[in-house]
mmCIF file of C-alpha atoms in Angstrom:
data_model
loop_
_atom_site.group_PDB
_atom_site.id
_atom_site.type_symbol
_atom_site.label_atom_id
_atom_site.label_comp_id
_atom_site.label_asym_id
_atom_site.label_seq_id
_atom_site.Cartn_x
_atom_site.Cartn_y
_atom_site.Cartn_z
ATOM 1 C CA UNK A 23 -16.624 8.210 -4.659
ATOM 2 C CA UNK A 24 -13.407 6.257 -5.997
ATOM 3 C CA UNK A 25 -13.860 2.725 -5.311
ATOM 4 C CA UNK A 26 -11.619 -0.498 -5.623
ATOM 5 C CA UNK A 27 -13.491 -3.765 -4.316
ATOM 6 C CA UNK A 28 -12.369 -7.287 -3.335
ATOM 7 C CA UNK A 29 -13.779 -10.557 -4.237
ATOM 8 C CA UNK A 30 -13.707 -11.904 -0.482
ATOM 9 C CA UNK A 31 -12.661 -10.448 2.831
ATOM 10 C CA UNK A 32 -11.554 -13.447 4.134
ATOM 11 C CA UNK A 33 -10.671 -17.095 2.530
ATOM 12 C CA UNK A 34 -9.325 -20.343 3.893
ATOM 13 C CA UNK A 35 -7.824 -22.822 1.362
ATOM 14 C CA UNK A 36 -6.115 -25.941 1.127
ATOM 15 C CA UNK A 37 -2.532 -26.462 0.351
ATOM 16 C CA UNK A 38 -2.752 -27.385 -3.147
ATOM 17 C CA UNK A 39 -5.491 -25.865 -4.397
ATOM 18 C CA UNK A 40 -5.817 -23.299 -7.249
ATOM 19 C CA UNK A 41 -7.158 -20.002 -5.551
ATOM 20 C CA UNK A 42 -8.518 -16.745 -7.629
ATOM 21 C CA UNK A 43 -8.629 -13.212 -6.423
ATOM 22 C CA UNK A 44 -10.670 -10.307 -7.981
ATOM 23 C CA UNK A 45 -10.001 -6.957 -8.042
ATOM 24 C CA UNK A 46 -12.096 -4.400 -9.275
ATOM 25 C CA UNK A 47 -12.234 -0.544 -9.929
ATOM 26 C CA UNK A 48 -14.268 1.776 -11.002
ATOM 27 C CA UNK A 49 -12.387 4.894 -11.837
ATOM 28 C CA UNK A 50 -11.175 3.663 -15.173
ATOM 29 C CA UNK A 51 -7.535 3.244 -13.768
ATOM 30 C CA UNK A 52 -4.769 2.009 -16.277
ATOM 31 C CA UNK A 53 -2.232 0.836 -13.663
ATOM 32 C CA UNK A 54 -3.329 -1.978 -11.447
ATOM 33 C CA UNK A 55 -1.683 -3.710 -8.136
ATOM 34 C CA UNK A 56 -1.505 -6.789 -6.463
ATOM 35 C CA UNK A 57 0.383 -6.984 -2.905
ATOM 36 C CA UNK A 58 0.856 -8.807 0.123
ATOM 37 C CA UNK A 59 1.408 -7.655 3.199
ATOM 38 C CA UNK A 60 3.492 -9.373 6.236
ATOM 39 C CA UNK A 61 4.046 -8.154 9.870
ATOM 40 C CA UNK A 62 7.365 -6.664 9.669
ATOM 41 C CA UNK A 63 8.104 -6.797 6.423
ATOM 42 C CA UNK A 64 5.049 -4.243 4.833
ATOM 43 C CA UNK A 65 3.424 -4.660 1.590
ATOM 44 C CA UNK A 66 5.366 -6.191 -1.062
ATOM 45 C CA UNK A 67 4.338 -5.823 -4.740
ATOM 46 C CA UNK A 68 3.754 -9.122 -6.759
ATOM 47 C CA UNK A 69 2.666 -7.527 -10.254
ATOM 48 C CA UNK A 70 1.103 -4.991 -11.760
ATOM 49 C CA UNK A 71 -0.759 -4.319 -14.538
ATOM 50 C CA UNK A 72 -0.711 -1.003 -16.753
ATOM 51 C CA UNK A 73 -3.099 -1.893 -19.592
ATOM 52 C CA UNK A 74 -5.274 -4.594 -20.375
ATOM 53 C CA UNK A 75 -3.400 -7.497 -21.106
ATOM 54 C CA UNK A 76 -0.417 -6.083 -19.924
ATOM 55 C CA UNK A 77 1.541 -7.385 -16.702
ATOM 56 C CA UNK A 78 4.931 -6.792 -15.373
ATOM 57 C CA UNK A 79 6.322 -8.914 -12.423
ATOM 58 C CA UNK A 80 7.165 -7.038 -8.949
ATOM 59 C CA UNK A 81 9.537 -7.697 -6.812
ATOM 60 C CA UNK A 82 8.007 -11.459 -5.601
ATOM 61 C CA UNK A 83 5.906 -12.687 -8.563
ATOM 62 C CA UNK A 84 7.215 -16.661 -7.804
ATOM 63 C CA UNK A 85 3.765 -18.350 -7.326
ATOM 64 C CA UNK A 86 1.534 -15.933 -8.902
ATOM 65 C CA UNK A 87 -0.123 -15.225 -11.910
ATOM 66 C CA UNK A 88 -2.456 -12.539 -13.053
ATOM 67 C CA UNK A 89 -4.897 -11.867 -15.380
ATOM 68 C CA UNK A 90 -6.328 -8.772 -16.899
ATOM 69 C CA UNK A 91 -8.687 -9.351 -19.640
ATOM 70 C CA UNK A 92 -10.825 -6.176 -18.597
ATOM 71 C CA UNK A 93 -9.803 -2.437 -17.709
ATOM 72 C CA UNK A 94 -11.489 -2.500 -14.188
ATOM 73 C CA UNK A 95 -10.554 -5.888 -13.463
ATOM 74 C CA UNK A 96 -7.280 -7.608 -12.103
ATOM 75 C CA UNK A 97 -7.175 -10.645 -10.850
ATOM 76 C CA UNK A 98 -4.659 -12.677 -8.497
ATOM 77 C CA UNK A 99 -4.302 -16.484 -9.253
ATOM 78 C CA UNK A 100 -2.479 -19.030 -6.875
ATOM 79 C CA UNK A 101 -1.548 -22.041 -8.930
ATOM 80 C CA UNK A 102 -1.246 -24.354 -6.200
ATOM 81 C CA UNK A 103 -1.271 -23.041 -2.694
ATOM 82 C CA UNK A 104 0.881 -23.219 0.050
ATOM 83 C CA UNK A 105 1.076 -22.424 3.206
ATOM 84 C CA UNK A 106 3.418 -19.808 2.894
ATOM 85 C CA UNK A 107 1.503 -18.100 1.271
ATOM 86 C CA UNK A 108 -1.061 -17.271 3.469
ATOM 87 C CA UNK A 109 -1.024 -13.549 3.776
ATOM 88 C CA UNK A 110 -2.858 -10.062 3.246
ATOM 89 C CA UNK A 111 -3.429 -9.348 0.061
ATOM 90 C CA UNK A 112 -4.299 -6.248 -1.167
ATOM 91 C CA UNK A 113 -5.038 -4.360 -4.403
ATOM 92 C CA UNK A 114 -4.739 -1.042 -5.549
ATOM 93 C CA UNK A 115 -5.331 0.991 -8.868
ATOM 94 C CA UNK A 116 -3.883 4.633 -10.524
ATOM 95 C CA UNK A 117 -3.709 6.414 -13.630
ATOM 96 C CA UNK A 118 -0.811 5.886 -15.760
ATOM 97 C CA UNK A 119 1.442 8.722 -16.116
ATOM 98 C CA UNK A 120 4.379 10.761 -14.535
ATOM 99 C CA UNK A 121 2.460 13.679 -12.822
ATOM 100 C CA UNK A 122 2.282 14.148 -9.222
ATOM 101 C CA UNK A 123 -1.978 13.699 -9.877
ATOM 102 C CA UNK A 124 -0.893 10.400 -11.021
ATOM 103 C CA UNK A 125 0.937 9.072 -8.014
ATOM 104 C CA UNK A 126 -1.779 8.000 -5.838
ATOM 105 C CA UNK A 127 -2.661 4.598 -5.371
ATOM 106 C CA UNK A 128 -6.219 3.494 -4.626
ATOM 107 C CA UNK A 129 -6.191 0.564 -2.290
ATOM 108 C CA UNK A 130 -9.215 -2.055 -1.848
ATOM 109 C CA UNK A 131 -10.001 -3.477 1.628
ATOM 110 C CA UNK A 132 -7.513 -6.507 1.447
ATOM 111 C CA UNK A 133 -8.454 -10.130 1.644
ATOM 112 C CA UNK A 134 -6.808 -12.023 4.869
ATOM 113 C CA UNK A 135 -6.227 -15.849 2.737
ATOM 114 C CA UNK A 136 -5.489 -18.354 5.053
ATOM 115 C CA UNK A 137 -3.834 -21.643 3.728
ATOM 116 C CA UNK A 138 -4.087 -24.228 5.424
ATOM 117 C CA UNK B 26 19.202 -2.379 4.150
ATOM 118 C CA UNK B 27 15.696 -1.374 2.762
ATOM 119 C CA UNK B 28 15.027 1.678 0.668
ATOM 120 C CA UNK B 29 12.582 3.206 2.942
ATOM 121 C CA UNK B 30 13.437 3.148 6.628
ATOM 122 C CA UNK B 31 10.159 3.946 9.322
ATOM 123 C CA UNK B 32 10.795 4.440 13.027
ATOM 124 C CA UNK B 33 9.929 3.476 15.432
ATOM 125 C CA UNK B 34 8.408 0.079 14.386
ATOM 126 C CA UNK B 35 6.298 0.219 17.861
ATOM 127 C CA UNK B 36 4.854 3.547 19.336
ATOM 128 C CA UNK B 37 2.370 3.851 22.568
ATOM 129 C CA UNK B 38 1.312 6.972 23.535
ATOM 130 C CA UNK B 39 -1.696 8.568 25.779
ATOM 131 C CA UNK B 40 -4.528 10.725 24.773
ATOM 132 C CA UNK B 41 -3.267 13.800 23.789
ATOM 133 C CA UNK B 42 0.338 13.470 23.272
ATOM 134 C CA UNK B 43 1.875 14.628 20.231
ATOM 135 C CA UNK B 44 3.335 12.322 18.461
ATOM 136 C CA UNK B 45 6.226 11.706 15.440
ATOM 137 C CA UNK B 46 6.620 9.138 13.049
ATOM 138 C CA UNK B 47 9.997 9.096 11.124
ATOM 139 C CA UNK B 48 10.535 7.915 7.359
ATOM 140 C CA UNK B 49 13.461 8.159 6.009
ATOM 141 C CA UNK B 50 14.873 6.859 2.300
ATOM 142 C CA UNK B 51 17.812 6.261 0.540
ATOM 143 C CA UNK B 52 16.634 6.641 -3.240
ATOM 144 C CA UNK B 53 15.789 9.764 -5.026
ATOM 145 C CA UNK B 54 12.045 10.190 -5.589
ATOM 146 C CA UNK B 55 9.246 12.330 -7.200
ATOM 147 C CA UNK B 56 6.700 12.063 -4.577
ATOM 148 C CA UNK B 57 6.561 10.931 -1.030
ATOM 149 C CA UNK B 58 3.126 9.169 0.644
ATOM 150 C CA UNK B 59 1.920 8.969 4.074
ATOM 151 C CA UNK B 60 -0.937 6.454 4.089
ATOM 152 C CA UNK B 61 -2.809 4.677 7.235
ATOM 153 C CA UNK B 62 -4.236 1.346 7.857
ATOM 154 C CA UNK B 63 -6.850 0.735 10.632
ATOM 155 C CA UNK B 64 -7.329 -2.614 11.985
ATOM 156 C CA UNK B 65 -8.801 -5.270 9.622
ATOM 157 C CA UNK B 66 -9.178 -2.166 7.362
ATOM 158 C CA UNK B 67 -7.924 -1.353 3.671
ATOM 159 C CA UNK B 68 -5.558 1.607 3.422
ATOM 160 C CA UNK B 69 -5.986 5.503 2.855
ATOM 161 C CA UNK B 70 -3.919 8.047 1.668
ATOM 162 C CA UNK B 71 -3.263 10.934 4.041
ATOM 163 C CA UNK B 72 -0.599 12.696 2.301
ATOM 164 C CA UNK B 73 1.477 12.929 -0.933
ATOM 165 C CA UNK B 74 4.540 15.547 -0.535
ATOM 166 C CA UNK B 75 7.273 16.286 -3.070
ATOM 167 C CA UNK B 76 8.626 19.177 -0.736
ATOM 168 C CA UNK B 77 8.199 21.550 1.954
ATOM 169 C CA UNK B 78 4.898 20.816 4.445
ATOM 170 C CA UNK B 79 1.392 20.222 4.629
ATOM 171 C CA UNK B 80 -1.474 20.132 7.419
ATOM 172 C CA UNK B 81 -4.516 18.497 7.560
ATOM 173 C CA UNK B 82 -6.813 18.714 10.402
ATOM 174 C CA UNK B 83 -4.654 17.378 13.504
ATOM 175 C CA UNK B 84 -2.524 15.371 10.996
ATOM 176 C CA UNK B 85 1.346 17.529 10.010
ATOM 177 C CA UNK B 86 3.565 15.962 7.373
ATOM 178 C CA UNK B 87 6.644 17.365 6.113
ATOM 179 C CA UNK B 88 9.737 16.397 3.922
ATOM 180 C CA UNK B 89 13.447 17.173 3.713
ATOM 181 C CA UNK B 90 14.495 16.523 0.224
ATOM 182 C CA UNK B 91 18.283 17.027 0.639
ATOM 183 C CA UNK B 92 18.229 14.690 3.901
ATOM 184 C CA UNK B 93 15.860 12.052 2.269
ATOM 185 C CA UNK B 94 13.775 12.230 5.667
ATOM 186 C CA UNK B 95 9.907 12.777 6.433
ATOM 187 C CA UNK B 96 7.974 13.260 9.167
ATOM 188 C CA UNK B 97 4.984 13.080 10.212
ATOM 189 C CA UNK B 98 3.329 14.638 13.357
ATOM 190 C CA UNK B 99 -0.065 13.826 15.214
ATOM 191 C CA UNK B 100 -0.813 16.560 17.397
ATOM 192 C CA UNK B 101 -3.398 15.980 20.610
ATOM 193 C CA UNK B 102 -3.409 12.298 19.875
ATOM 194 C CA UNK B 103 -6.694 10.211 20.201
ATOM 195 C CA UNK B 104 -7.604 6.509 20.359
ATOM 196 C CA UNK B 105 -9.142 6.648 17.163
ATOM 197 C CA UNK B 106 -5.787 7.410 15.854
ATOM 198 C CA UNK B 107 -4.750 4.182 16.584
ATOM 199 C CA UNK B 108 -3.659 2.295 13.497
ATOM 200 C CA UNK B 109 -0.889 1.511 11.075
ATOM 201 C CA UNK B 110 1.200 4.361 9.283
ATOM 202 C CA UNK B 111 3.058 3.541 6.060
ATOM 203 C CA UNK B 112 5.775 5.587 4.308
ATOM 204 C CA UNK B 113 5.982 4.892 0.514
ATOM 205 C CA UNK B 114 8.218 6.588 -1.924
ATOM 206 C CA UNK B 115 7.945 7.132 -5.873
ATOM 207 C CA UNK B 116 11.455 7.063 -7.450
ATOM 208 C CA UNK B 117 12.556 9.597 -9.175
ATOM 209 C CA UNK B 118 12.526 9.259 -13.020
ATOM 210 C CA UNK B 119 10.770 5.992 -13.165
ATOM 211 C CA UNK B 120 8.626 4.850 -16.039
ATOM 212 C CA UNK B 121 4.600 6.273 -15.795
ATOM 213 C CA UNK B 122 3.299 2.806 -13.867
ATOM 214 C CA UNK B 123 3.602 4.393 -10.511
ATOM 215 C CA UNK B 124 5.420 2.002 -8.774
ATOM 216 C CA UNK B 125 5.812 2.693 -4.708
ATOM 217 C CA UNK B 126 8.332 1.210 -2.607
ATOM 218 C CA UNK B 127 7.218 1.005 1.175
ATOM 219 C CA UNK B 128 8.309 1.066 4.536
ATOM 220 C CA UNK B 129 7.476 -1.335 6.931
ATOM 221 C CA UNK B 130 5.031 0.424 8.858
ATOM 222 C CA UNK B 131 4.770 2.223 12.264
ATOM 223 C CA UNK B 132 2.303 0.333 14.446
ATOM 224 C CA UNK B 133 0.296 3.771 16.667
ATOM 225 C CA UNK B 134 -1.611 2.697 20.080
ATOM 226 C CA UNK B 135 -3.070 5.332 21.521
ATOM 227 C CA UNK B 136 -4.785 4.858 24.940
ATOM 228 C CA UNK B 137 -7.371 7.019 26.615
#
């Protein structure tokens, strides 16, 4: 059973603070997503990742940074929080290529960050 | 305007109505998704169309290429259907990252 996990269901910050979130998969996936989702405005991609070590910037990547040092793992940083940025955030994986067996995204269960 | 259009945004219905949910997008694309979202929940696929129709169970989506529009159909709705449906399109020609643009969702209520 294809699987993509979250660090943390739920987390409540402090404006300011540095704030990490994991991603992990376990279908050897070579594209990796991070996005946050809004009421009204759906899920937004922030970056995404299609090798290790590899990143690309989405379409709001202003206050985020990622990190993938392993395959299965992508993770979301915060440099300094703010409340705006308390959101959904959810992450998703696929295989890399142009095929219609390659379109589908993978999503994890989100995690709801609150900043406060 | 956005690239991917859902309506409605809103949508109440009884138990056993049939129901539509409209997508509709201005870009040329490679695959369409359906996908739902249940309440505090992560997000599943239910279908990924590049033309003509497909059925599973009580669940009917289907895709006009030419128009850029998608539909897709819950027949003898059910409370459990109650959740969040989400349109997302695959350009057409785009490099092999998979990149989805999506609507904004359709929030479903379906009451017994």
């Amino acid at each position: 059973d294809v699987k993509v996990t979250q660090s943390s269901r739920y987390l409540v910050k402090r404006t300011g603070e540095k704030v990490f979130l994991e991603c992990v998969q376990d279908m050897d996936h070579e594209n990796m997503f991070w996005y946050r989702q809004d009421p009204g405005l759906g899920l937004r991609l922030i970056y995404f990742s299609y090798d290790v070590k590899m990143k690309e910037k989405g379409d709001i990547p202003e206050g985020y940074s990622v990190s993938r040092e392993k395959k299965e793992r992508f993770s979301l940083i915060l440099e300094s929080a703010s409340t705006n940025q308390t959101s959904m955030y959810l992450c998703a994986s696929s295989l890399y290529g142009r095929g219609a067996s390659y379109n589908e995204q993978f999503f994890g269960p989100g995690t709801r960050l609150t900043v406060l | 305007k956005n690239e991917v259009e859902q309506s409605p945004q809103n949508l109440t219905a009884q138990e056993g109505e049939f129901i539509t949910i409209n997508c509709s997008y201005s870009v040329g694309i490679s695959a369409l998704h359906w996908l739902q979202q249940h309440p505090g929940g992560g997000i599943v696929s239910l279908f990924m169309l590049s033309s003509g129709k497909k059925k599973h169970g009580r669940l009917i989506a289907t895709i006009n290429i030419q128009e850029k529009h998608s539909s897709l159909h819950i027949t003898a709705s059910h409370p459990r259907d109650s959740a969040v449906y989400i349109c997302a399109v695959r350009s057409a020609g785009g490099t092999s990252y998979g990149k989805l643009t999506f609507g904004q969702g359709t929030i479903l209520t379906v009451h017994p």
